[in-house]
Amino acid sequence: MKEYRMFAGIDPSYKGMGTSIINMTNKTITFNELSVDVAHGAFAEICKACEEMIDLFLTENKEMINVSCLVGMEIPPVTGMYAVKLWALDTHLYNNLIMNDIWLFNVPYLKFINKKYESKKDTKEMINQIVDVFKDNGYIIEQCLKDKKGKPRKLTSNECDSFIYCIRMFVKYHYENRYSKSNAC
């Protein structure tokens, strides 16, 4: 099986694309949220926003693109008010990640993982507990979003959702390779 030292999660959106990366080589976890304007959402504006988001994503995530990285990514629902716009973004993003191995997840997967889910607060609580475990194991957390004072912000729900996919890739890989000493944290 292919060896991975980096795992990523992506929660695609125009207004808040959550991204997270676990880098086992330098023991960091990086969280970020990206945003572009879709204007009124006409076809030409969606096309332009897709291009802008992909350019921004590729610029902000160079470390993920240039190495062997296992990626978990949410795909939009088939129906709904924003489904067509999100399918355009997801398709464009997927086609720009051809160097990576990608696993796709439906939106209901988030509720499957967090069975007691009643609000976004539950997801954030769960993610904060998982992040604490990584910190206890020597990982450094890098939060790209800053508050007005320049300090790291609390994780957004989009970043938390992306981290669920990221963790899923991390666990999947290590579960499948649990007897291999070279893959240990």
PDB file of C-alpha atoms in Angstrom:
ATOM      1  CA  MET A   1       0.000   0.000   0.000  1.00  0.00           C
ATOM      2  CA  LYS A   2       1.110   3.548  -0.702  1.00  0.00           C
ATOM      3  CA  GLU A   3       2.693   5.380   2.236  1.00  0.00           C
ATOM      4  CA  TYR A   4       1.156   8.653   3.366  1.00  0.00           C
ATOM      5  CA  ARG A   5       2.590  11.179   5.796  1.00  0.00           C
ATOM      6  CA  MET A   6      -0.062  13.814   5.124  1.00  0.00           C
ATOM      7  CA  PHE A   7      -3.852  13.711   5.382  1.00  0.00           C
ATOM      8  CA  ALA A   8      -6.288  16.433   4.353  1.00  0.00           C
ATOM      9  CA  GLY A   9      -9.967  17.210   4.672  1.00  0.00           C
ATOM     10  CA  ILE A  10     -11.949  19.607   2.512  1.00  0.00           C
ATOM     11  CA  ASP A  11     -15.441  20.978   3.090  1.00  0.00           C
ATOM     12  CA  PRO A  12     -16.037  22.816  -0.222  1.00  0.00           C
ATOM     13  CA  SER A  13     -18.008  26.048  -0.264  1.00  0.00           C
ATOM     14  CA  TYR A  14     -17.723  29.492  -1.793  1.00  0.00           C
ATOM     15  CA  LYS A  15     -18.354  31.399   1.425  1.00  0.00           C
ATOM     16  CA  GLY A  16     -16.390  29.166   3.762  1.00  0.00           C
ATOM     17  CA  MET A  17     -14.319  26.318   2.329  1.00  0.00           C
ATOM     18  CA  GLY A  18     -12.937  24.550   5.369  1.00  0.00           C
ATOM     19  CA  THR A  19      -9.564  22.856   4.972  1.00  0.00           C
ATOM     20  CA  SER A  20      -7.458  20.887   7.412  1.00  0.00           C
ATOM     21  CA  ILE A  21      -4.156  19.072   7.030  1.00  0.00           C
ATOM     22  CA  ILE A  22      -2.418  16.618   9.342  1.00  0.00           C
ATOM     23  CA  ASN A  23       1.284  16.578   8.509  1.00  0.00           C
ATOM     24  CA  MET A  24       2.957  13.682  10.302  1.00  0.00           C
ATOM     25  CA  THR A  25       6.433  14.656   9.136  1.00  0.00           C
ATOM     26  CA  ASN A  26       6.542  17.969  10.990  1.00  0.00           C
ATOM     27  CA  LYS A  27       3.745  17.054  13.461  1.00  0.00           C
ATOM     28  CA  THR A  28       1.444  19.934  12.570  1.00  0.00           C
ATOM     29  CA  ILE A  29      -2.260  20.279  12.006  1.00  0.00           C
ATOM     30  CA  THR A  30      -3.230  23.247   9.859  1.00  0.00           C
ATOM     31  CA  PHE A  31      -6.743  24.676   9.760  1.00  0.00           C
ATOM     32  CA  ASN A  32      -7.961  27.267   7.278  1.00  0.00           C
ATOM     33  CA  GLU A  33     -11.147  28.658   5.783  1.00  0.00           C
ATOM     34  CA  LEU A  34     -11.260  30.245   2.338  1.00  0.00           C
ATOM     35  CA  SER A  35     -13.912  32.496   0.816  1.00  0.00           C
ATOM     36  CA  VAL A  36     -14.723  34.063  -2.561  1.00  0.00           C
ATOM     37  CA  ASP A  37     -17.652  36.173  -3.753  1.00  0.00           C
ATOM     38  CA  VAL A  38     -20.239  34.492  -5.989  1.00  0.00           C
ATOM     39  CA  ALA A  39     -22.041  37.794  -6.658  1.00  0.00           C
ATOM     40  CA  HIS A  40     -25.632  36.991  -7.724  1.00  0.00           C
ATOM     41  CA  GLY A  41     -24.853  33.414  -8.717  1.00  0.00           C
ATOM     42  CA  ALA A  42     -25.448  33.686 -12.454  1.00  0.00           C
ATOM     43  CA  PHE A  43     -23.674  31.075 -14.565  1.00  0.00           C
ATOM     44  CA  ALA A  44     -20.779  33.356 -15.530  1.00  0.00           C
ATOM     45  CA  GLU A  45     -20.344  34.451 -11.892  1.00  0.00           C
ATOM     46  CA  ILE A  46     -20.267  30.843 -10.704  1.00  0.00           C
ATOM     47  CA  CYS A  47     -17.625  30.006 -13.300  1.00  0.00           C
ATOM     48  CA  LYS A  48     -15.526  32.983 -12.208  1.00  0.00           C
ATOM     49  CA  ALA A  49     -15.961  32.138  -8.517  1.00  0.00           C
ATOM     50  CA  CYS A  50     -14.922  28.514  -9.183  1.00  0.00           C
ATOM     51  CA  GLU A  51     -11.716  29.689 -10.849  1.00  0.00           C
ATOM     52  CA  GLU A  52     -10.999  32.159  -8.031  1.00  0.00           C
ATOM     53  CA  MET A  53     -11.611  29.561  -5.315  1.00  0.00           C
ATOM     54  CA  ILE A  54      -9.432  26.943  -6.986  1.00  0.00           C
ATOM     55  CA  ASP A  55      -6.617  29.470  -7.453  1.00  0.00           C
ATOM     56  CA  LEU A  56      -6.925  30.480  -3.797  1.00  0.00           C
ATOM     57  CA  PHE A  57      -7.113  26.860  -2.654  1.00  0.00           C
ATOM     58  CA  LEU A  58      -4.022  25.839  -4.634  1.00  0.00           C
ATOM     59  CA  THR A  59      -2.091  28.876  -3.372  1.00  0.00           C
ATOM     60  CA  GLU A  60      -3.031  28.279   0.268  1.00  0.00           C
ATOM     61  CA  ASN A  61      -2.468  24.501   0.190  1.00  0.00           C
ATOM     62  CA  LYS A  62       0.832  24.073  -1.627  1.00  0.00           C
ATOM     63  CA  GLU A  63       2.103  21.671   1.022  1.00  0.00           C
ATOM     64  CA  MET A  64      -0.789  19.291   0.319  1.00  0.00           C
ATOM     65  CA  ILE A  65      -0.526  19.484  -3.455  1.00  0.00           C
ATOM     66  CA  ASN A  66       3.197  18.789  -3.770  1.00  0.00           C
ATOM     67  CA  VAL A  67       3.355  15.543  -1.791  1.00  0.00           C
ATOM     68  CA  SER A  68       1.593  12.250  -1.407  1.00  0.00           C
ATOM     69  CA  CYS A  69      -1.510  13.208   0.551  1.00  0.00           C
ATOM     70  CA  LEU A  70      -4.664  11.225   1.248  1.00  0.00           C
ATOM     71  CA  VAL A  71      -7.657  13.566   0.900  1.00  0.00           C
ATOM     72  CA  GLY A  72     -11.205  13.288   2.223  1.00  0.00           C
ATOM     73  CA  MET A  73     -13.656  15.657   0.551  1.00  0.00           C
ATOM     74  CA  GLU A  74     -17.350  16.332   0.964  1.00  0.00           C
ATOM     75  CA  ILE A  75     -19.534  16.211  -2.114  1.00  0.00           C
ATOM     76  CA  PRO A  76     -22.704  18.301  -2.203  1.00  0.00           C
ATOM     77  CA  PRO A  77     -26.199  16.881  -2.022  1.00  0.00           C
ATOM     78  CA  VAL A  78     -27.914  16.137  -5.306  1.00  0.00           C
ATOM     79  CA  THR A  79     -30.757  18.502  -4.632  1.00  0.00           C
ATOM     80  CA  GLY A  80     -31.171  21.799  -2.885  1.00  0.00           C
ATOM     81  CA  MET A  81     -30.950  25.483  -3.576  1.00  0.00           C
ATOM     82  CA  TYR A  82     -27.142  25.565  -3.922  1.00  0.00           C
ATOM     83  CA  ALA A  83     -26.533  22.042  -5.240  1.00  0.00           C
ATOM     84  CA  VAL A  84     -25.696  23.050  -8.829  1.00  0.00           C
ATOM     85  CA  LYS A  85     -23.287  25.792  -7.719  1.00  0.00           C
ATOM     86  CA  LEU A  86     -21.556  23.468  -5.287  1.00  0.00           C
ATOM     87  CA  TRP A  87     -21.313  20.652  -7.832  1.00  0.00           C
ATOM     88  CA  ALA A  88     -19.521  23.070 -10.155  1.00  0.00           C
ATOM     89  CA  LEU A  89     -17.037  23.950  -7.395  1.00  0.00           C
ATOM     90  CA  ASP A  90     -16.518  20.353  -6.260  1.00  0.00           C
ATOM     91  CA  THR A  91     -15.976  19.126  -9.812  1.00  0.00           C
ATOM     92  CA  HIS A  92     -13.443  21.849 -10.513  1.00  0.00           C
ATOM     93  CA  LEU A  93     -11.663  21.171  -7.221  1.00  0.00           C
ATOM     94  CA  TYR A  94     -11.632  17.408  -7.755  1.00  0.00           C
ATOM     95  CA  ASN A  95     -10.149  17.815 -11.230  1.00  0.00           C
ATOM     96  CA  ASN A  96      -7.361  19.988  -9.808  1.00  0.00           C
ATOM     97  CA  LEU A  97      -6.377  17.404  -7.207  1.00  0.00           C
ATOM     98  CA  ILE A  98      -5.471  14.658  -9.657  1.00  0.00           C
ATOM     99  CA  MET A  99      -2.090  14.112  -7.956  1.00  0.00           C
ATOM    100  CA  ASN A 100      -3.816  13.122  -4.708  1.00  0.00           C
ATOM    101  CA  ASP A 101      -5.801  10.068  -3.741  1.00  0.00           C
ATOM    102  CA  ILE A 102      -9.282  11.339  -2.881  1.00  0.00           C
ATOM    103  CA  TRP A 103     -12.144   9.763  -0.957  1.00  0.00           C
ATOM    104  CA  LEU A 104     -15.537  11.397  -1.378  1.00  0.00           C
ATOM    105  CA  PHE A 105     -18.138  11.686   1.377  1.00  0.00           C
ATOM    106  CA  ASN A 106     -21.826  12.583   1.271  1.00  0.00           C
ATOM    107  CA  VAL A 107     -23.107  15.246   3.668  1.00  0.00           C
ATOM    108  CA  PRO A 108     -24.961  12.698   5.888  1.00  0.00           C
ATOM    109  CA  TYR A 109     -21.569  11.204   6.810  1.00  0.00           C
ATOM    110  CA  LEU A 110     -21.079  14.045   9.307  1.00  0.00           C
ATOM    111  CA  LYS A 111     -24.210  13.027  11.200  1.00  0.00           C
ATOM    112  CA  PHE A 112     -23.158   9.372  11.056  1.00  0.00           C
ATOM    113  CA  ILE A 113     -19.855  10.242  12.766  1.00  0.00           C
ATOM    114  CA  ASN A 114     -21.361  12.471  15.431  1.00  0.00           C
ATOM    115  CA  LYS A 115     -24.443  10.492  16.427  1.00  0.00           C
ATOM    116  CA  LYS A 116     -25.465  12.858  19.233  1.00  0.00           C
ATOM    117  CA  TYR A 117     -25.379  15.797  16.820  1.00  0.00           C
ATOM    118  CA  GLU A 118     -27.896  18.446  17.778  1.00  0.00           C
ATOM    119  CA  SER A 119     -26.022  21.545  16.682  1.00  0.00           C
ATOM    120  CA  LYS A 120     -22.717  22.719  15.239  1.00  0.00           C
ATOM    121  CA  LYS A 121     -21.594  23.188  18.833  1.00  0.00           C
ATOM    122  CA  ASP A 122     -21.560  19.381  19.256  1.00  0.00           C
ATOM    123  CA  THR A 123     -19.246  18.968  16.283  1.00  0.00           C
ATOM    124  CA  LYS A 124     -16.918  21.719  17.529  1.00  0.00           C
ATOM    125  CA  GLU A 125     -16.797  20.097  20.974  1.00  0.00           C
ATOM    126  CA  MET A 126     -15.918  16.716  19.470  1.00  0.00           C
ATOM    127  CA  ILE A 127     -13.214  18.233  17.246  1.00  0.00           C
ATOM    128  CA  ASN A 128     -11.686  20.191  20.135  1.00  0.00           C
ATOM    129  CA  GLN A 129     -11.357  16.933  22.084  1.00  0.00           C
ATOM    130  CA  ILE A 130      -9.663  15.238  19.125  1.00  0.00           C
ATOM    131  CA  VAL A 131      -7.315  18.216  18.647  1.00  0.00           C
ATOM    132  CA  ASP A 132      -6.371  17.958  22.339  1.00  0.00           C
ATOM    133  CA  VAL A 133      -5.335  14.325  21.807  1.00  0.00           C
ATOM    134  CA  PHE A 134      -3.066  15.379  18.949  1.00  0.00           C
ATOM    135  CA  LYS A 135      -1.600  18.180  21.107  1.00  0.00           C
ATOM    136  CA  ASP A 136      -0.935  15.637  23.876  1.00  0.00           C
ATOM    137  CA  ASN A 137       1.045  13.658  21.285  1.00  0.00           C
ATOM    138  CA  GLY A 138       3.281  16.572  20.325  1.00  0.00           C
ATOM    139  CA  TYR A 139       1.354  18.072  17.405  1.00  0.00           C
ATOM    140  CA  ILE A 140       1.369  21.833  16.870  1.00  0.00           C
ATOM    141  CA  ILE A 141      -1.909  23.433  15.785  1.00  0.00           C
ATOM    142  CA  GLU A 142      -1.690  26.122  13.112  1.00  0.00           C
ATOM    143  CA  GLN A 143      -4.859  28.170  12.759  1.00  0.00           C
ATOM    144  CA  CYS A 144      -4.660  30.390   9.665  1.00  0.00           C
ATOM    145  CA  LEU A 145      -7.688  32.523  10.584  1.00  0.00           C
ATOM    146  CA  LYS A 146      -6.810  35.320  12.997  1.00  0.00           C
ATOM    147  CA  ASP A 147      -8.946  37.634  15.102  1.00  0.00           C
ATOM    148  CA  LYS A 148      -8.638  41.433  15.088  1.00  0.00           C
ATOM    149  CA  LYS A 149      -5.721  41.226  17.523  1.00  0.00           C
ATOM    150  CA  GLY A 150      -3.838  38.796  15.257  1.00  0.00           C
ATOM    151  CA  LYS A 151      -4.409  35.799  17.523  1.00  0.00           C
ATOM    152  CA  PRO A 152      -5.692  32.446  16.226  1.00  0.00           C
ATOM    153  CA  ARG A 153      -9.489  32.281  16.093  1.00  0.00           C
ATOM    154  CA  LYS A 154     -11.573  29.431  17.383  1.00  0.00           C
ATOM    155  CA  LEU A 155     -12.205  26.780  14.757  1.00  0.00           C
ATOM    156  CA  THR A 156     -15.154  27.474  12.474  1.00  0.00           C
ATOM    157  CA  SER A 157     -17.786  24.845  11.737  1.00  0.00           C
ATOM    158  CA  ASN A 158     -16.389  24.552   8.192  1.00  0.00           C
ATOM    159  CA  GLU A 159     -12.904  23.838   9.527  1.00  0.00           C
ATOM    160  CA  CYS A 160     -14.379  21.310  11.974  1.00  0.00           C
ATOM    161  CA  ASP A 161     -16.288  19.563   9.195  1.00  0.00           C
ATOM    162  CA  SER A 162     -13.149  19.394   7.053  1.00  0.00           C
ATOM    163  CA  PHE A 163     -11.263  17.928  10.017  1.00  0.00           C
ATOM    164  CA  ILE A 164     -13.798  15.093  10.286  1.00  0.00           C
ATOM    165  CA  TYR A 165     -12.876  14.070   6.736  1.00  0.00           C
ATOM    166  CA  CYS A 166      -9.186  14.580   7.498  1.00  0.00           C
ATOM    167  CA  ILE A 167      -9.383  12.403  10.623  1.00  0.00           C
ATOM    168  CA  ARG A 168     -11.299   9.791   8.663  1.00  0.00           C
ATOM    169  CA  MET A 169      -8.400   9.533   6.188  1.00  0.00           C
ATOM    170  CA  PHE A 170      -5.860   9.430   9.036  1.00  0.00           C
ATOM    171  CA  VAL A 171      -7.730   6.651  10.842  1.00  0.00           C
ATOM    172  CA  LYS A 172      -8.477   4.705   7.644  1.00  0.00           C
ATOM    173  CA  TYR A 173      -4.826   4.675   6.658  1.00  0.00           C
ATOM    174  CA  HIS A 174      -3.524   3.749  10.084  1.00  0.00           C
ATOM    175  CA  TYR A 175      -6.205   1.119  10.635  1.00  0.00           C
ATOM    176  CA  GLU A 176      -5.347  -0.563   7.337  1.00  0.00           C
ATOM    177  CA  ASN A 177      -1.622  -0.381   8.199  1.00  0.00           C
ATOM    178  CA  ARG A 178      -1.857  -1.037  11.943  1.00  0.00           C
ATOM    179  CA  TYR A 179       0.818  -3.744  11.925  1.00  0.00           C
ATOM    180  CA  SER A 180       3.381  -1.664  10.044  1.00  0.00           C
ATOM    181  CA  LYS A 181       5.934  -0.042  12.386  1.00  0.00           C
ATOM    182  CA  SER A 182       7.010   2.506   9.747  1.00  0.00           C
ATOM    183  CA  ASN A 183       3.572   4.183   9.816  1.00  0.00           C
ATOM    184  CA  ALA A 184       3.392   4.880  13.521  1.00  0.00           C
ATOM    185  CA  CYS A 185       2.688   8.427  14.696  1.00  0.00           C
TER     186      CYS A 185
END
